[in-house]
Each structure stands twice: as structure tokens, then as C-alpha cells.
C-alpha positions as MATLAB code, in Angstrom:
seq = 'XXXXXXXXXXXXXXXXXXXXXXXXXXXXXXXXXXXXXXXXXXXXXXXXXXXXXXXXXXXXXXXXXXXXXXXXXXXXXXXXXXXXXXXXXXXXXXXXXXXXXXXXXXXXXXXXXXXXXXXXXXXXXXXXXXXXXXXXXXXXXXXXXXXXXXXXXXXXXXXXXXXXXXXXXXXXXXXXXXXXXXXXXXXXXXXXXXXXXXXXXXXXXXXXXXXXXXXXXXXXXXXXXXXXXXXXXXXXXXXXXXXXXXXXXXXXXXXXXXXXXXXXXXXXXXXXXXXXXXXXXXXXXXXXXXXXXXXXXXXX';
ca = [
       0.000    0.000    0.000;
       1.615    3.292   -1.000;
       2.524    5.759    1.685;
      -0.023    8.579    1.910;
       1.349   12.128    1.804;
      -0.468   15.308    2.679;
       0.420   18.939    2.461;
       1.447   20.743    5.602;
      -1.221   22.725    7.403;
       0.399   26.013    8.468;
      -2.158   26.441   11.235;
      -0.755   23.431   13.063;
       2.605   25.027   13.620;
       3.638   28.627   13.660;
       7.182   28.099   12.451;
       9.767   27.562   15.151;
      10.961   29.337   18.206;
      14.296   30.885   18.707;
      15.497   30.401   22.264;
      12.714   31.803   24.430;
      13.374   34.605   26.843;
      16.323   36.150   25.033;
      15.317   39.566   23.707;
      18.554   41.272   22.665;
      18.454   44.789   21.284;
      21.629   45.360   19.285;
      20.528   48.823   18.177;
      20.489   50.295   21.681;
      22.825   53.276   22.036;
      26.054   52.421   23.762;
      25.316   48.701   23.522;
      27.561   47.570   20.725;
      28.059   44.093   22.203;
      24.364   43.278   22.003;
      23.851   42.880   25.750;
      20.251   42.403   26.908;
      18.440   45.651   27.493;
      16.398   45.824   30.671;
      17.033   42.130   31.342;
      19.410   40.358   33.684;
      22.059   38.103   32.239;
      20.737   34.602   31.531;
      21.150   31.927   34.179;
      23.214   28.816   33.535;
      20.160   26.705   32.687;
      19.042   29.250   30.086;
      22.544   29.485   28.613;
      22.748   25.711   28.302;
      19.351   25.644   26.609;
      20.405   28.265   24.084;
      23.720   26.530   23.386;
      21.952   23.237   22.669;
      19.411   24.983   20.431;
      22.173   26.698   18.477;
      23.975   23.370   18.082;
      20.792   21.685   16.875;
      20.146   24.441   14.337;
      23.644   25.158   13.037;
      25.603   21.954   13.895;
      28.418   24.081   15.418;
      28.882   27.171   17.567;
      31.653   29.657   18.404;
      32.460   30.792   21.930;
      33.068   34.399   20.873;
      29.706   34.773   19.115;
      27.750   33.233   21.978;
      29.517   35.383   24.545;
      28.638   38.495   22.560;
      25.047   37.410   22.070;
      24.483   36.652   25.741;
      26.501   39.495   27.174;
      28.752   37.199   29.227;
      32.447   36.407   29.161;
      34.023   33.851   26.896;
      35.202   31.970   29.989;
      31.576   31.560   31.093;
      30.635   30.047   27.732;
      33.696   27.763   27.794;
      32.629   26.446   31.207;
      29.112   25.867   29.889;
      30.451   23.962   26.892;
      32.738   21.892   29.133;
      29.764   20.858   31.283;
      27.622   19.977   28.277;
      30.519   18.046   26.761;
      30.938   16.053   29.994;
      27.212   15.253   29.876;
      27.564   13.900   26.324;
      25.322   16.540   24.783;
      27.893   18.038   22.408;
      31.542   17.747   21.374;
      33.920   20.497   22.487;
      36.229   21.878   19.791;
      38.888   24.559   19.682;
      36.975   27.801   20.062;
      33.518   26.262   20.186;
      31.538   23.030   19.949;
      29.839   20.735   17.430;
      27.097   18.127   17.328;
      28.143   14.854   18.923;
      27.400   11.960   16.535;
      25.450    9.155   18.201;
      26.864    5.648   17.775;
      25.106    3.930   20.680;
      22.206    4.408   23.088;
      21.424    3.477   26.656;
      19.212    0.419   27.044;
      15.433    0.631   26.794;
      15.070    0.173   30.571;
      17.330    3.176   31.250;
      15.775    5.407   28.575;
      12.321    4.737   29.993;
      13.263    6.655   33.142;
      14.625    9.842   31.555;
      12.693   12.736   29.982;
       9.513   11.066   31.197;
       7.354   14.218   31.241;
       8.505   15.220   27.760;
       7.736   11.812   26.272;
       4.421   11.715   28.083;
       3.370   14.923   26.293;
       4.432   13.411   22.989;
       2.531   10.212   23.726;
      -0.676   12.081   24.472;
      -0.459   14.209   21.338;
       0.418   11.243   19.126;
      -2.426    9.108   20.484;
      -4.856   11.891   19.617;
      -3.955   11.479   15.930;
      -4.949    7.802   15.798;
      -8.566    6.999   14.927;
     -10.486    4.175   16.601;
     -10.596    1.094   14.432;
      -7.172    1.713   12.889;
      -4.508   -0.865   12.165;
      -1.306    0.514   13.676;
       2.282   -0.632   13.223;
       4.453    0.647   16.060;
       8.125   -0.035   16.619;
       9.936   -0.510   19.905;
      11.355    2.436   21.856;
      10.939    4.573   24.945;
       8.880    7.270   23.192;
       6.661    4.871   21.247;
       6.098    3.081   24.553;
       4.479    6.272   25.853;
       2.324    6.430   22.718;
       0.931    2.917   23.235;
       0.279    3.682   26.905;
      -1.877    6.659   25.940;
      -3.602    4.685   23.191;
      -4.435    1.916   25.644;
      -6.042    4.488   27.951;
      -8.337    6.040   25.367;
      -8.823    3.882   22.271;
     -11.220    0.941   22.259;
     -10.779   -0.766   18.903;
      -7.284   -1.019   17.431;
      -5.127   -3.658   15.790;
      -1.537   -3.293   16.974;
       1.347   -4.840   15.033;
       4.679   -4.428   16.804;
       8.188   -5.827   17.068;
       8.373   -4.866   20.762;
       7.403   -7.163   23.624;
       7.113   -4.131   25.937;
       4.589   -2.482   23.619;
       2.714   -5.751   23.102;
       2.282   -6.157   26.882;
       0.762   -2.665   27.265;
      -1.473   -3.090   24.214;
      -2.703   -6.517   25.343;
      -3.982   -4.999   28.612;
      -6.736   -3.281   26.605;
      -9.395   -5.909   25.792;
     -10.449   -3.943   22.721;
      -7.021   -4.309   21.094;
      -5.956   -7.109   18.773;
      -2.195   -7.547   19.119;
       0.233   -9.177   16.707;
       3.854   -9.604   17.804;
       6.462   -9.971   15.074;
       8.818  -12.966   15.064;
      12.587  -12.665   14.872;
      15.815  -12.691   16.902;
      15.172  -11.067   20.290;
      17.272   -8.223   21.728;
      16.749   -8.241   25.489;
      18.335   -4.830   26.058;
      15.779   -3.243   23.706;
      12.867   -5.624   24.358;
      12.272   -6.105   20.631;
      12.969   -8.259   17.595;
      14.617   -7.360   14.292;
      15.916   -9.152   11.239;
      14.748  -10.660    7.962;
      11.996  -12.728    9.578;
      10.564   -9.588   11.224;
      10.532   -7.637    7.967;
       8.944  -10.514    6.023;
       6.198  -10.754    8.638;
       5.426   -7.028    8.405;
       5.106   -7.337    4.624;
       2.034   -9.552    5.124;
      -0.052   -6.651    6.480;
      -1.414   -3.272    5.433;
      -1.791   -0.605    8.106;
      -3.483    2.761    8.466;
      -0.664    4.150   10.617;
       3.021    3.512   11.238;
       4.397    5.072   14.421;
       8.169    5.059   14.783;
      10.828    6.635   16.978;
      14.417    7.556   16.153;
      17.819    8.041   17.772;
      18.278   11.409   16.094;
      16.568   14.005   13.927;
      19.079   15.417   11.472;
      18.660   17.810    8.583;
      18.289   14.911    6.113;
      15.707   12.983    8.138;
      15.362   10.704   11.158;
      18.230    8.348   11.918;
      19.015    5.420   14.200;
      22.044    3.829   15.842;
      20.856    0.342   14.847;
      20.772   -0.827   11.236;
      18.414   -3.643   12.210;
      15.925   -1.338   13.904;
      16.130    1.178   11.056;
      15.242   -1.590    8.587;
      12.166   -2.518   10.639;
      11.061    1.123   10.751;
      11.392    1.393    6.963;
       9.354   -1.797    6.539;
       6.570   -0.349    8.709;
       6.562    2.862    6.676;
       6.223    0.896    3.435;
       3.169   -0.971    4.678;
       1.256    2.023    6.066;
      -1.021    4.660    4.562;
       0.181    7.352    6.972;
       3.367    7.684    8.982;
       4.156    9.313   12.303;
       7.552   10.048   13.858;
       7.792   10.715   17.609;
      10.957   12.251   19.087;
      11.788   14.511   22.021;
      13.930   17.651   21.878;
      17.113   15.836   22.930;
      17.133   14.280   19.426;
      17.004   17.588   17.516;
      20.063   18.009   15.319;
      21.521   14.681   16.462;
      23.169   12.547   13.813;
      23.202    8.727   14.031;
      24.831    6.268   11.684;
      21.738    4.838    9.939;
      19.400    7.168    8.046;
      15.836    5.857    8.235;
      14.160    7.967    5.542;
      13.657   11.507    4.305;
      11.048   13.876    5.661;
       8.951   13.300    2.546;
       8.188    9.830    3.968;
       6.850   11.248    7.256;
       3.315   12.637    7.423;
       3.300   13.759   11.065;
       6.128   14.666   13.434;
       5.170   14.816   17.122;
       7.593   16.568   19.482;
       7.589   17.999   22.995;
       8.777   21.471   22.015;
       9.173   23.575   18.844;
      12.046   22.734   16.527;
      14.947   25.092   15.794;
      14.062   27.454   12.959;
      16.158   25.929   10.193;
      15.285   22.343   11.075;
      11.573   23.231   11.151;
      11.875   24.787    7.691;
      13.460   21.626    6.288;
      10.894   19.356    7.928;
       7.946   21.357    6.605;
       9.482   21.578    3.128;
       9.060   17.808    2.947;
       5.325   18.192    3.586;
       5.502   16.956    7.186;
       3.043   18.392    9.695;
       4.573   19.274   13.065;
       2.604   18.733   16.277;
       3.887   19.975   19.631;
       2.641   18.095   22.701;
       1.278   20.373   25.402;
       1.573   20.154   29.161;
      -1.588   18.933   30.907;
      -3.941   21.690   32.043;
      -3.159   22.857   35.555;
       0.461   21.673   35.497;
       3.104   23.978   36.931;
];
């Protein structure tokens, strides 16, 4: 069944945000360095957020330019970069930093316990895009696991086809779901199967929706650290009318070894926060609609 493709709806997404809370006025008299006018200097958390956004958007940053933009010393920015480098969020270079390529990931059990609130927002938004009665292919992962949890809470009539035992367990708890678990060699650290047998099994079915995750979201599309998992994701996309990619902001601008597909193969991208400007432009140019999960009403 050919992959359905729809034009982007500009009302769903108002572009992308630059780093929030940074209103620099470079035209102010006597303010040639572009220091914030009427605002205090940004706190460390805000600086780190801006650095990671700049990395995601431009792939590299310079200490001197960031220091000028934020109105702080170069030494402050170098300390920030050193901390982010130690946390594995970027690679420090002479005079700046670059994107850190991803070659491996923590296990599924570990990933399940980080960025929980962010993935929960994604799961809720993604589940809202799935109609009752749909046949859904969903691959294994910590973010897709949140999607199936939300689907199991609200949907009453779905057929779930998955390569993940963890997702199959959650889906099977809903008596209105019909669950099919793919065969294949089992990876205990990821709680899923991959391989030729898995892909051949998926080819037997047609689905309304494919829901996949990714290790990174680069400028040429989603990517994954595992060739086997990437092949399963591509197989699910081939068999589905519509496709959905779910990733949190930690994946923005991240490059992994295996490219899954281009953005023209993704109908809907569900994230927990707006994308960097340039990445959003590229995503929407492929006809992908961007959906940002919102915090529950009444949350702090």
C-alpha cells in the first residue's frame, strides 16, 4: 500500500521558536556588544538551553559569538560547553563546539526513566492522531512506549502490530485491542525483535498508521544507531497509509549512523517542544506536519 502524503497545514505550527526569553536589542545606544536591554544576564540553565538549540540548528557554535550574544564572558561560555561536553550533549572543539554523533544508546530500561514528562506529552499528542478502528504498526522504543500507553487508555478498537514485547504487553492490557507480535531474533536490552523474519512478517499486512521513533533528527531525516531497527522502521513505513515520527527535543540536530528515511516519507512529526528554525523549515518543506505536545492543564 503506498505511503499517503499530505500537504502541511500552516495552522498546526507557527514556524519555530528561537530560544525563548532572550530579547537582545543590538541597536540600543552604547550597547555595541548586544547585551540584553532591561534584562538580567541569563542563568546557567538558560545558557545551556540556548547553546543546545544553536547546536541543533547550526551543527556548530563559536564561543566568541555566543559570549557576545548573551553578554557574558568567553570563559563563562567555555565552562558551559565543558559541562555539556561532559554530559555527552555536544563535542567540544577549539573555540567552540559541534554536534556529537550518536553511535550507541542506553538500554530501553534506562531510557524509559529519563525525559519522562517530555515523552508523556508526545505520547498524548500522538495518540490523539490515531482513529479508533485503525490498524497501527508501532516499533519498539521509549517514546513509542508512551504512545501505546496513551492509546491503551483512550482507544477501544485497534489492531496493533509491533516488534516490541514491551509495547505488546501494554497493548494486550486493553481488551479492545488485537495484538500481533512480530517474530525474529530477540534483543533483550531493547525488548524487541529485528531481522529478515521480522521484515517478512510485516510485509504480510497493510496498516493505516506507522508510528516510529528515532535516535536522532538530522537535517536529512530521522536516523538510528541500529541498522536492524532502522530496517524494521522502513518496513513499517512501506506498509502504512500514513506515517508518524515521535521524538523529544534531545534528538534535535543529532546525527546517528543509519538514516531511516527523508522527511517526505513522514506525514506527522510529534515533538515535545518547537524545533529550531532551520530544522523546522526543512521538515515542513518535505510536507511533514509538526505537532507539539502540550503540558496537561493545571500543570506547573
